[in-house]
PDB file of C-alpha atoms and ligand atoms in Angstrom:
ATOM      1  CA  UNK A   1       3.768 -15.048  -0.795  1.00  0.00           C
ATOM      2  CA  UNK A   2       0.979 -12.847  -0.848  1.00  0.00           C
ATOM      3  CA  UNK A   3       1.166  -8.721   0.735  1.00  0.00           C
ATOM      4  CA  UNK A   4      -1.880  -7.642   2.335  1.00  0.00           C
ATOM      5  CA  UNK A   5      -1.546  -3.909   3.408  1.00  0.00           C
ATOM      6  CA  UNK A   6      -4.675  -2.673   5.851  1.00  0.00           C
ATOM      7  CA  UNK A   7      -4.979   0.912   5.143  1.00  0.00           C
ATOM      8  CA  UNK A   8      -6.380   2.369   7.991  1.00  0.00           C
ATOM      9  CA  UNK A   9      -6.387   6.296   6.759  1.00  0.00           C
ATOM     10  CA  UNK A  10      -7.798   8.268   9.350  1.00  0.00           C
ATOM     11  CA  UNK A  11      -9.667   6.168  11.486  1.00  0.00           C
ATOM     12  CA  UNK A  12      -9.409   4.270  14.597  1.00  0.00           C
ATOM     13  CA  UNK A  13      -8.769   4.608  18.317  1.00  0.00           C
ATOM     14  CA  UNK A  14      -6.823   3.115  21.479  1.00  0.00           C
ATOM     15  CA  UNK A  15     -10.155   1.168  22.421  1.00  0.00           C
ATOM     16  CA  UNK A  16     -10.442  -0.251  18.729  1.00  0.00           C
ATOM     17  CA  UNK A  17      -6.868  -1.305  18.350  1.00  0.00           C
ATOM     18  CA  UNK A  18      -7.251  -3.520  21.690  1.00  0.00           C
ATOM     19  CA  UNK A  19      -9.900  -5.048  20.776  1.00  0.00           C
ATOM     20  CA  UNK A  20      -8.515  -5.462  17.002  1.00  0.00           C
ATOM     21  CA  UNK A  21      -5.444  -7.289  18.700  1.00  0.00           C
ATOM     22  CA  UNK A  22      -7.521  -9.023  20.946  1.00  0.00           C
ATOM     23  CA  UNK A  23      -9.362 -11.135  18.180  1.00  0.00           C
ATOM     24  CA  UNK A  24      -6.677 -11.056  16.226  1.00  0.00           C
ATOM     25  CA  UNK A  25      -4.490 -13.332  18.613  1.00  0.00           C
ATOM     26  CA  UNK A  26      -7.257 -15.435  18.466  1.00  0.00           C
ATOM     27  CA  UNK A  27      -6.859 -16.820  15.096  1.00  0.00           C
ATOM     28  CA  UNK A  28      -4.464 -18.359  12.846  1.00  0.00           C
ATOM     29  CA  UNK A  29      -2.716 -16.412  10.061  1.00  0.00           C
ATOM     30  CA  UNK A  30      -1.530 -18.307   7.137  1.00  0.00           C
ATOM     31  CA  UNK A  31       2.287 -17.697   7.382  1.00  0.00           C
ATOM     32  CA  UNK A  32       2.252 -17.631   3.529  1.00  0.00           C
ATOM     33  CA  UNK A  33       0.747 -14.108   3.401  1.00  0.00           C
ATOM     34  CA  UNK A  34       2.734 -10.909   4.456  1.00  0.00           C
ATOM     35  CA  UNK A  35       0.494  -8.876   6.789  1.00  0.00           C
ATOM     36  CA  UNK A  36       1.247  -5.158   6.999  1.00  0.00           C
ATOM     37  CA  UNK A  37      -0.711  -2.519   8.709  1.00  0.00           C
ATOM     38  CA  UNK A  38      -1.224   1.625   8.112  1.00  0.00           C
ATOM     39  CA  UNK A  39      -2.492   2.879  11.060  1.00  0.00           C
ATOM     40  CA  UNK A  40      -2.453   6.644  12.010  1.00  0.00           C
ATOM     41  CA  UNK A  41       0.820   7.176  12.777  1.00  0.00           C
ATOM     42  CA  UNK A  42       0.273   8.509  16.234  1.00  0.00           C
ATOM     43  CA  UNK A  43      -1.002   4.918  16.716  1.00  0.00           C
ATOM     44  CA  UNK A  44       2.500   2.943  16.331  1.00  0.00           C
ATOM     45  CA  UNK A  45       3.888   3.237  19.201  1.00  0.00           C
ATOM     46  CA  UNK A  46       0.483   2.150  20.871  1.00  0.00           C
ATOM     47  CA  UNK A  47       0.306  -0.495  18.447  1.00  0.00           C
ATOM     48  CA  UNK A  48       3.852  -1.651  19.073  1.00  0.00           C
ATOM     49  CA  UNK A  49       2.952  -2.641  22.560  1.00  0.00           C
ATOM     50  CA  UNK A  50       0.356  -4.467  22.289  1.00  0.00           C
ATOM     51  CA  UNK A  51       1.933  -6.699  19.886  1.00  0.00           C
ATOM     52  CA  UNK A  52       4.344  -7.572  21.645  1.00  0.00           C
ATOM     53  CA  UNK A  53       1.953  -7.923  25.070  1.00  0.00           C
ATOM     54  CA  UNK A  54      -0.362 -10.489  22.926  1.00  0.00           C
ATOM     55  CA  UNK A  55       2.874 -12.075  20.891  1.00  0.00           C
ATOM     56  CA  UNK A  56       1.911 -11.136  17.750  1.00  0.00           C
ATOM     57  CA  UNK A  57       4.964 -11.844  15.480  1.00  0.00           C
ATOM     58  CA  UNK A  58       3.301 -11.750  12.016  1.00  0.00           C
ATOM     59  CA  UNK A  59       2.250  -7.899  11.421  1.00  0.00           C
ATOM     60  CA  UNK A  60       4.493  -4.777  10.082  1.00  0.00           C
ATOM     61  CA  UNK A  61       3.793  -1.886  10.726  1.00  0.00           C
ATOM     62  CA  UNK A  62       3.445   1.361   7.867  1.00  0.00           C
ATOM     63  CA  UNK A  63       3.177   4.679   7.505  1.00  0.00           C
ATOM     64  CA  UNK A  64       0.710   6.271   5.314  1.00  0.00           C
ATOM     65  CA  UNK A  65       3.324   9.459   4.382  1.00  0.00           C
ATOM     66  CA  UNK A  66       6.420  10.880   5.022  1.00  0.00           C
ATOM     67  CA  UNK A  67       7.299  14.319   4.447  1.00  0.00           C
ATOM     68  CA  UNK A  68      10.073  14.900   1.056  1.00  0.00           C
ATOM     69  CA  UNK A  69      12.456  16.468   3.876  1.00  0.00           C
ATOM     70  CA  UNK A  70      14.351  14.367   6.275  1.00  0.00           C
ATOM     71  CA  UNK A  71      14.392  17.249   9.353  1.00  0.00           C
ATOM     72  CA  UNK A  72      13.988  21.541   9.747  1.00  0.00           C
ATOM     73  CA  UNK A  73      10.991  23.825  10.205  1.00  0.00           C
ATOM     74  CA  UNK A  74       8.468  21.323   7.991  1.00  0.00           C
ATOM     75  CA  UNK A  75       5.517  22.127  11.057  1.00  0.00           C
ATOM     76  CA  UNK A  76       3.466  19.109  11.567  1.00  0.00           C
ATOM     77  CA  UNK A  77       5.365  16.226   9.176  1.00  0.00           C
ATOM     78  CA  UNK A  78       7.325  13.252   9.676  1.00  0.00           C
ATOM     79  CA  UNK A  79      10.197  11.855   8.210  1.00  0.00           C
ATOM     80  CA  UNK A  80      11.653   8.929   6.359  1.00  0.00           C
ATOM     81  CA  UNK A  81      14.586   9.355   9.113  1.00  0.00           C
ATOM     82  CA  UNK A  82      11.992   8.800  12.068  1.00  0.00           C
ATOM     83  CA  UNK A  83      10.492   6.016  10.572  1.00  0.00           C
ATOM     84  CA  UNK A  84      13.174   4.176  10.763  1.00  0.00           C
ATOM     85  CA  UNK A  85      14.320   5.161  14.065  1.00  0.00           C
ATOM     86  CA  UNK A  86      11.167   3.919  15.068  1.00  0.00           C
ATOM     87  CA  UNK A  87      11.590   1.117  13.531  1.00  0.00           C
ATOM     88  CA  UNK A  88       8.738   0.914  10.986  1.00  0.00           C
ATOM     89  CA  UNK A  89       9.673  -0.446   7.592  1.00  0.00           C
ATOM     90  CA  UNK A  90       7.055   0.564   5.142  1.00  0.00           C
ATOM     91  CA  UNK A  91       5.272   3.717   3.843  1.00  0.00           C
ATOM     92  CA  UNK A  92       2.475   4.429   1.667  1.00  0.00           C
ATOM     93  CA  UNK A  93       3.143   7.179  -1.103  1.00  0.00           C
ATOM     94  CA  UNK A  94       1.759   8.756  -3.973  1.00  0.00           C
ATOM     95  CA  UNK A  95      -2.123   7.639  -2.772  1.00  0.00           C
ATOM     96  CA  UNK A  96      -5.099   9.579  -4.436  1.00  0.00           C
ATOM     97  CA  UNK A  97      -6.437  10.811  -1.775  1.00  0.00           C
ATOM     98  CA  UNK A  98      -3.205  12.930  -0.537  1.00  0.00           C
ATOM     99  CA  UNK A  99      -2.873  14.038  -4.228  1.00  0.00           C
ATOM    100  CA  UNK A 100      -6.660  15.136  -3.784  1.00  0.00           C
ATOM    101  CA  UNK A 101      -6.597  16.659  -0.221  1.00  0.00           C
ATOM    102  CA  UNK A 102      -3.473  17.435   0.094  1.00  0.00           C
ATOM    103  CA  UNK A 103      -2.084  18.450  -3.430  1.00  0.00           C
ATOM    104  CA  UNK A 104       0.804  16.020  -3.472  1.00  0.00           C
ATOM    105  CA  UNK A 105       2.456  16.525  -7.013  1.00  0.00           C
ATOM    106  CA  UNK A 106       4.216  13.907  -8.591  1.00  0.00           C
ATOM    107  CA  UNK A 107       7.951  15.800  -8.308  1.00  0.00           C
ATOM    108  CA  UNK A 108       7.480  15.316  -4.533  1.00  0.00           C
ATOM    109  CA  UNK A 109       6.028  12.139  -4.298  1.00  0.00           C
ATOM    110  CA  UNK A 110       9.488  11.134  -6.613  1.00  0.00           C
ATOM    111  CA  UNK A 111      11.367  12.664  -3.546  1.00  0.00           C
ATOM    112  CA  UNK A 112       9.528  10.984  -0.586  1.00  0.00           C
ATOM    113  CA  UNK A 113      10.533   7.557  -2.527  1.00  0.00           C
ATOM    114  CA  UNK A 114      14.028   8.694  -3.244  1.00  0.00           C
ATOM    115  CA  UNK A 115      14.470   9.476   0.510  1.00  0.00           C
ATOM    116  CA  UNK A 116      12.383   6.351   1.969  1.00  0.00           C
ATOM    117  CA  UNK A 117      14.769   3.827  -0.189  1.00  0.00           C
ATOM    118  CA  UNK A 118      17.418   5.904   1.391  1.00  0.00           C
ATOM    119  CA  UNK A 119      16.684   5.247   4.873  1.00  0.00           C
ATOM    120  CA  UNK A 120      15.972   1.380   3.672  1.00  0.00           C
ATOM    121  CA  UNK A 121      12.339   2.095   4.032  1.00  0.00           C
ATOM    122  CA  UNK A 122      10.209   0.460   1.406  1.00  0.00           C
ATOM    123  CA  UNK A 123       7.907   2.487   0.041  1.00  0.00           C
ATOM    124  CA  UNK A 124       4.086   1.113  -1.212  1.00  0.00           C
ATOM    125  CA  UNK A 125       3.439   3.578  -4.307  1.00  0.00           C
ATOM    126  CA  UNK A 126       0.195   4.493  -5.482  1.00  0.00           C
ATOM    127  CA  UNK A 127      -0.382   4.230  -9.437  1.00  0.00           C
ATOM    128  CA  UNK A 128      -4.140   4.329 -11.395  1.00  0.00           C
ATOM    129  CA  UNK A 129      -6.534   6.030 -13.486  1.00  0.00           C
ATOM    130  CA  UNK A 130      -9.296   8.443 -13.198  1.00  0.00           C
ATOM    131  CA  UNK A 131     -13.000   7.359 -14.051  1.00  0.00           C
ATOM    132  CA  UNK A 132     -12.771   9.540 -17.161  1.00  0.00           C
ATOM    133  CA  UNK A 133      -9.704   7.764 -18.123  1.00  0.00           C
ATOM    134  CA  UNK A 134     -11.045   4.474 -17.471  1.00  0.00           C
ATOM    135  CA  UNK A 135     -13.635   5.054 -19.259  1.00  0.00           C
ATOM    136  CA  UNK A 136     -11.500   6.232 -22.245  1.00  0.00           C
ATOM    137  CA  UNK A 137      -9.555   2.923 -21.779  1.00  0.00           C
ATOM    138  CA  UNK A 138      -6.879   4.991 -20.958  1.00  0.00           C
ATOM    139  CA  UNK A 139      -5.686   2.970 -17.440  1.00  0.00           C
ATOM    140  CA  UNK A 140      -2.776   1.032 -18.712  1.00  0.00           C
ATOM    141  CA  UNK A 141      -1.954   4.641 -20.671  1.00  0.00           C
ATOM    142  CA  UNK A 142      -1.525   6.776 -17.462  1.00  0.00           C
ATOM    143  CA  UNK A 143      -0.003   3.937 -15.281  1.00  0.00           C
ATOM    144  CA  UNK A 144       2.785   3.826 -17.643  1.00  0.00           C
ATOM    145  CA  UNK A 145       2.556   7.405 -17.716  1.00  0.00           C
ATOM    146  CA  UNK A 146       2.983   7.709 -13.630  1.00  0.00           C
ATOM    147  CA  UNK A 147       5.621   5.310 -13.816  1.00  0.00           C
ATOM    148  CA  UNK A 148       7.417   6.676 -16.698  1.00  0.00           C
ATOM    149  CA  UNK A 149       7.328  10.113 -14.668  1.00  0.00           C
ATOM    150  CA  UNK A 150       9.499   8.305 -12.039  1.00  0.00           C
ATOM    151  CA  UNK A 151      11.986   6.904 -14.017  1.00  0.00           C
ATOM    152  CA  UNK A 152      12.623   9.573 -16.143  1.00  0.00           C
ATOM    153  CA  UNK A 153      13.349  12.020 -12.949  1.00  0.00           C
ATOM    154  CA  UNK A 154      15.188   9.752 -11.425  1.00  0.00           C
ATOM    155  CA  UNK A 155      16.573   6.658 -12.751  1.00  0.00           C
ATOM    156  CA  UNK A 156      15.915   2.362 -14.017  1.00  0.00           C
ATOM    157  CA  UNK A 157      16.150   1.139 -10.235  1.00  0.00           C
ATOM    158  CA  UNK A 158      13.837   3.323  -8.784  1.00  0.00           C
ATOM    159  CA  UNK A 159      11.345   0.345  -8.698  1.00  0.00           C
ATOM    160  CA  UNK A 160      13.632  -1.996  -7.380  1.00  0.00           C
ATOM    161  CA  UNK A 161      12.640  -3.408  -3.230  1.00  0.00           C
ATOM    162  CA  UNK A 162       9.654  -1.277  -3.734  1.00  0.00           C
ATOM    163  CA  UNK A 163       5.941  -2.616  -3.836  1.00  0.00           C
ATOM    164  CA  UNK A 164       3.490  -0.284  -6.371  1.00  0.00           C
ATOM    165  CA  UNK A 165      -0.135  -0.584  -5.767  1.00  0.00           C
ATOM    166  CA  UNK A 166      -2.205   0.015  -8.520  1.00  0.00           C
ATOM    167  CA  UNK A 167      -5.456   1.216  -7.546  1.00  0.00           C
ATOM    168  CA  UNK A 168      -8.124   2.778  -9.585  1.00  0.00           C
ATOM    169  CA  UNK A 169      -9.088   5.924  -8.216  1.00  0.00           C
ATOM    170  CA  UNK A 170     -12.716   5.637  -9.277  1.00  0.00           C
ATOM    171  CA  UNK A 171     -12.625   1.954  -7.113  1.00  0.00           C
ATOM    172  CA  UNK A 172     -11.007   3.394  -3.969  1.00  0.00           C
ATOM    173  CA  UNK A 173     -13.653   3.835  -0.863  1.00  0.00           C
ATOM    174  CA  UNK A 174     -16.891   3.341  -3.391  1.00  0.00           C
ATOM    175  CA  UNK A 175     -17.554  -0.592  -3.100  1.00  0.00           C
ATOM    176  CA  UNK A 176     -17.383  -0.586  -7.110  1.00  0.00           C
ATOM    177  CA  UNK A 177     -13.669  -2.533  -7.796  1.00  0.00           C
ATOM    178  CA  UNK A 178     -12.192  -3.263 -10.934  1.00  0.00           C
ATOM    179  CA  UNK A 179     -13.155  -6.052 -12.818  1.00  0.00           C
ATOM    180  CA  UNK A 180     -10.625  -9.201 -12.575  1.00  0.00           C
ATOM    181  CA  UNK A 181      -9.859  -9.342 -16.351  1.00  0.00           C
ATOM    182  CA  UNK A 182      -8.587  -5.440 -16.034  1.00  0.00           C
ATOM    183  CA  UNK A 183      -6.738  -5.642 -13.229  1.00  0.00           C
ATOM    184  CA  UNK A 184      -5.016  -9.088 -13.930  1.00  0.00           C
ATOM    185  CA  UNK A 185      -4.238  -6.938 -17.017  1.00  0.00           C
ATOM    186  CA  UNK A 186      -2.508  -4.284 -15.796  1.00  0.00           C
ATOM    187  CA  UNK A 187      -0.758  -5.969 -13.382  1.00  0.00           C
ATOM    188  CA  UNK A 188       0.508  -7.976 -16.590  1.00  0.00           C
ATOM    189  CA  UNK A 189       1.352  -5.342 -18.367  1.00  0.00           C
ATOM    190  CA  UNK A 190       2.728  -3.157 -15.674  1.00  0.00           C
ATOM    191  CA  UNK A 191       5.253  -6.227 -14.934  1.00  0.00           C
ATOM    192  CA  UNK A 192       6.217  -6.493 -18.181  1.00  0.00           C
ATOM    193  CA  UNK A 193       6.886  -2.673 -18.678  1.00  0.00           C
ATOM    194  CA  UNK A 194       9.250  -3.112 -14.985  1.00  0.00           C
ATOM    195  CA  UNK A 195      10.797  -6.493 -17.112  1.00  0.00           C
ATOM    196  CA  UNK A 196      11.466  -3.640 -19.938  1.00  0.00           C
ATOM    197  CA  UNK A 197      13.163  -1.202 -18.168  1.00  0.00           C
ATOM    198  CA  UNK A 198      15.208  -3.506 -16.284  1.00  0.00           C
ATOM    199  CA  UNK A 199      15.404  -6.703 -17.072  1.00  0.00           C
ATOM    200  CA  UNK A 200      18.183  -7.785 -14.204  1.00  0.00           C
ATOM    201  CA  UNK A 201      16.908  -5.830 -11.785  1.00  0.00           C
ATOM    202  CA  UNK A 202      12.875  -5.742 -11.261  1.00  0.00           C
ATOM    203  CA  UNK A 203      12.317  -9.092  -9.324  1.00  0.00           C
ATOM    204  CA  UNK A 204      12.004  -7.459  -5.648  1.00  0.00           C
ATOM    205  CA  UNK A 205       9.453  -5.155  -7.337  1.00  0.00           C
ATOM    206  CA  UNK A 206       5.587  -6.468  -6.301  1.00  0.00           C
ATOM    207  CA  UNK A 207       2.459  -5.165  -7.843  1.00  0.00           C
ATOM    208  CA  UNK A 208      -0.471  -5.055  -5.906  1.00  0.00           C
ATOM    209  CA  UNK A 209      -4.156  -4.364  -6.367  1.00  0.00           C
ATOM    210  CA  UNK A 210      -6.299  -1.707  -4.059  1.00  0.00           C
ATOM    211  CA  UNK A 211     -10.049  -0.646  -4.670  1.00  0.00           C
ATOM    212  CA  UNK A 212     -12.865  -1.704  -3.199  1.00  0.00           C
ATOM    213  CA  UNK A 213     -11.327  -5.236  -1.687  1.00  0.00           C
ATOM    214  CA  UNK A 214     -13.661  -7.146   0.414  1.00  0.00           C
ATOM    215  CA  UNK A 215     -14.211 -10.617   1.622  1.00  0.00           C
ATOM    216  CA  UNK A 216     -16.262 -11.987  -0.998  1.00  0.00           C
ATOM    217  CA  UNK A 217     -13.950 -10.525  -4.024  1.00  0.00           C
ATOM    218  CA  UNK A 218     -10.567 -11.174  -2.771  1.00  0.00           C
ATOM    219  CA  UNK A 219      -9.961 -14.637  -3.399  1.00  0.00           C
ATOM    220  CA  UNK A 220     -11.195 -13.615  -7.136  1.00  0.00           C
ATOM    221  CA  UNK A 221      -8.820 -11.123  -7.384  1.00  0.00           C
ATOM    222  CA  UNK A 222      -5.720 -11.799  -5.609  1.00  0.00           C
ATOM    223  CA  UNK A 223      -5.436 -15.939  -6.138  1.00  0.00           C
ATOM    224  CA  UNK A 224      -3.921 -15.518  -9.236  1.00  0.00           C
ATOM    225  CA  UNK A 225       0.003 -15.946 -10.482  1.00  0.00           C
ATOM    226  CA  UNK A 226       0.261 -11.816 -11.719  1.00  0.00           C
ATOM    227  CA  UNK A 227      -1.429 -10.016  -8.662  1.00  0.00           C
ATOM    228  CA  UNK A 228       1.189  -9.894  -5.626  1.00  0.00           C
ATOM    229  CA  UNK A 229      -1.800  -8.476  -3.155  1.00  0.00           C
ATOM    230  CA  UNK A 230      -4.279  -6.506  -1.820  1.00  0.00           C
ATOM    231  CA  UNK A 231      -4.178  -2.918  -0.129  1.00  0.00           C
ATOM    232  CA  UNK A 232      -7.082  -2.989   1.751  1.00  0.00           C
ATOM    233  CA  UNK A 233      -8.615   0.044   2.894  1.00  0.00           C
ATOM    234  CA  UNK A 234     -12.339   0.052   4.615  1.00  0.00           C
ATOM    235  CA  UNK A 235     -12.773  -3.739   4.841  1.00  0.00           C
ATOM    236  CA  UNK A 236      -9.669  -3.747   7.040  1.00  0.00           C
ATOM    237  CA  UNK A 237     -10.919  -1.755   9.847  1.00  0.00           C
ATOM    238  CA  UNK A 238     -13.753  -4.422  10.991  1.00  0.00           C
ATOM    239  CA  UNK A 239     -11.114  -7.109  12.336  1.00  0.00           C
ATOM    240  CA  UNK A 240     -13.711  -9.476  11.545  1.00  0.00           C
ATOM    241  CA  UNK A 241     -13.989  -9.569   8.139  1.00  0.00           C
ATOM    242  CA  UNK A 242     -10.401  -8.606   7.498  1.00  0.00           C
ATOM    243  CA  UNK A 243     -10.107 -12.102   9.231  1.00  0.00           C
ATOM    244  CA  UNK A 244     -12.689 -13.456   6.985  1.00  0.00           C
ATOM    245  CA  UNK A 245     -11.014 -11.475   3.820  1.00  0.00           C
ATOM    246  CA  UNK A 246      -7.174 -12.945   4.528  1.00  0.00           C
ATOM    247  CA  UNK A 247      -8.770 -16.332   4.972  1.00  0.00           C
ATOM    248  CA  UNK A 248      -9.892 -16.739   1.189  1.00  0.00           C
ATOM    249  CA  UNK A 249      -6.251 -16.364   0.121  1.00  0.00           C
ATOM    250  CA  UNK A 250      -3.828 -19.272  -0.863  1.00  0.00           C
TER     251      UNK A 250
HETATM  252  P1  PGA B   1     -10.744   0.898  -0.086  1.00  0.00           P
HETATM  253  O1  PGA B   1      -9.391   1.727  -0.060  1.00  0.00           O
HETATM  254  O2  PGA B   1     -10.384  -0.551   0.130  1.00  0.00           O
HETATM  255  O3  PGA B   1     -11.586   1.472   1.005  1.00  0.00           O
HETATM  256  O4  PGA B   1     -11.337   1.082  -1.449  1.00  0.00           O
HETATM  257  C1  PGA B   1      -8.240   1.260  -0.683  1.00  0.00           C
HETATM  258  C2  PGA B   1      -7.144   2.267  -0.540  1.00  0.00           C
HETATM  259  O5  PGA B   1      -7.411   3.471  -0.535  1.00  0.00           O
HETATM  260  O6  PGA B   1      -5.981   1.915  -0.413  1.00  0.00           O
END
């Protein structure tokens, strides 16, 4: 089974997300693929109800962020605790572009996963290189690095029922991706290192791939036995070729 996350970031609106349902009814979904959206979080509750007006069964919904406290005077965050009294299942952490506009450091991005597994909320987590360090053929280097980071703050199961994404920073948002021989690659090697670390343990972990997805590369990229999906941000927003995109997966 294949996980397709649709990154929405900050985009969209009520009128959008009707129509987005409204095609999306329309077709069928191959039930072997796990569907999971990121909307704007203001936009769940909006979203909720018209999946259940137009019967749509087959989406989950996700947060992009939580905040690394569960309640008190944290002005303008939300946490792991809500989401699941709301119901929601899944949250994005660790992406590059909250370390870049929002100056997430790795000690609380640790946290936020520590207290999303807590409330049985899996998180999505956000690995990859910078174009300096890809171009030093450093990527497999500071994925192990990030990882490493983790497990040595907290502990060997901190990967385990948790989905990490590894995305390129220099491919996110800039129509370049990765090249299928690197990111089948990683993914290899970033299995292998979760095989290492905990050999009885790691087989709820996935490993998906995010940068730059669209409909003509997916297939390419994701139809293959090391890659367990896509996080798809921009191509996701245009219902159409999201519906295009899902439909050149096994
Ligand atoms: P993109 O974004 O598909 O627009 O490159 C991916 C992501 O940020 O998760």
């Amino acid at each position: 089974m294949k996980i397709i996350i649709a990154n929405w970031k900050l985009n969209s609106n009520k009128i959008k997300i009707k129509n987005y349902f409204k095609i999306w009814k329309k077709h069928n979904i191959n039930n072997k693929l796990k569907i999971i959206i990121a909307p704007p979080i203001i936009y769940i509750p909006y979203i909720q109800k018209i999946l259940k007006k137009y019967n749509i069964y087959n989406i989950k919904l996700c947060a992009q962020n939580i905040d690394f406290h569960t309640k008190g005077p944290y002005t303008g965050e939300i946490s792991a605790k809500m989401l699941k009294d709301n119901n929601i299942k899944y949250v994005i952490l660790g992406h590059s572009e909250r370390k870049k506009w929002h100056y997430e450091t790795n000690y609380n991005i640790l946290k936020k996963i520590i207290l999303s597994k807590k409330y049985n909320i899996k998180p999505i987590i956000c690995i990859g290189e910078n174009i300096n360090e890809y171009i030093n053929k450093k990527s497999l280097e500071i994925c192990i690095q990030q990882l490493n980071y983790l497990v040595k703050k907290s502990n060997l199961n901190i990967f385990i029922n948790t989905i990490i994404a590894y995305e390129p920073i220099w491919a996110i948002g800039t129509g370049q991706s990765a090249n299928i021989l690197h990111i089948k690659n990683i993914h290899k090697y970033i299995k292998k290192y979760l095989n290492n670390i905990n050999p009885n343990n790691n087989t709820n972990t996935k490993v998906i791939y995010g940068g730059s997805i669209n409909q003509y590369n997916i297939a390419s990229i994701i139809n293959n036995k090391y890659i367990n999906g896509a996080l798809i941000g921009k191509t996701s927003l245009d219902i159409q070729i999201f519906m295009q995109s899902i439909q050149k997966l096994n």
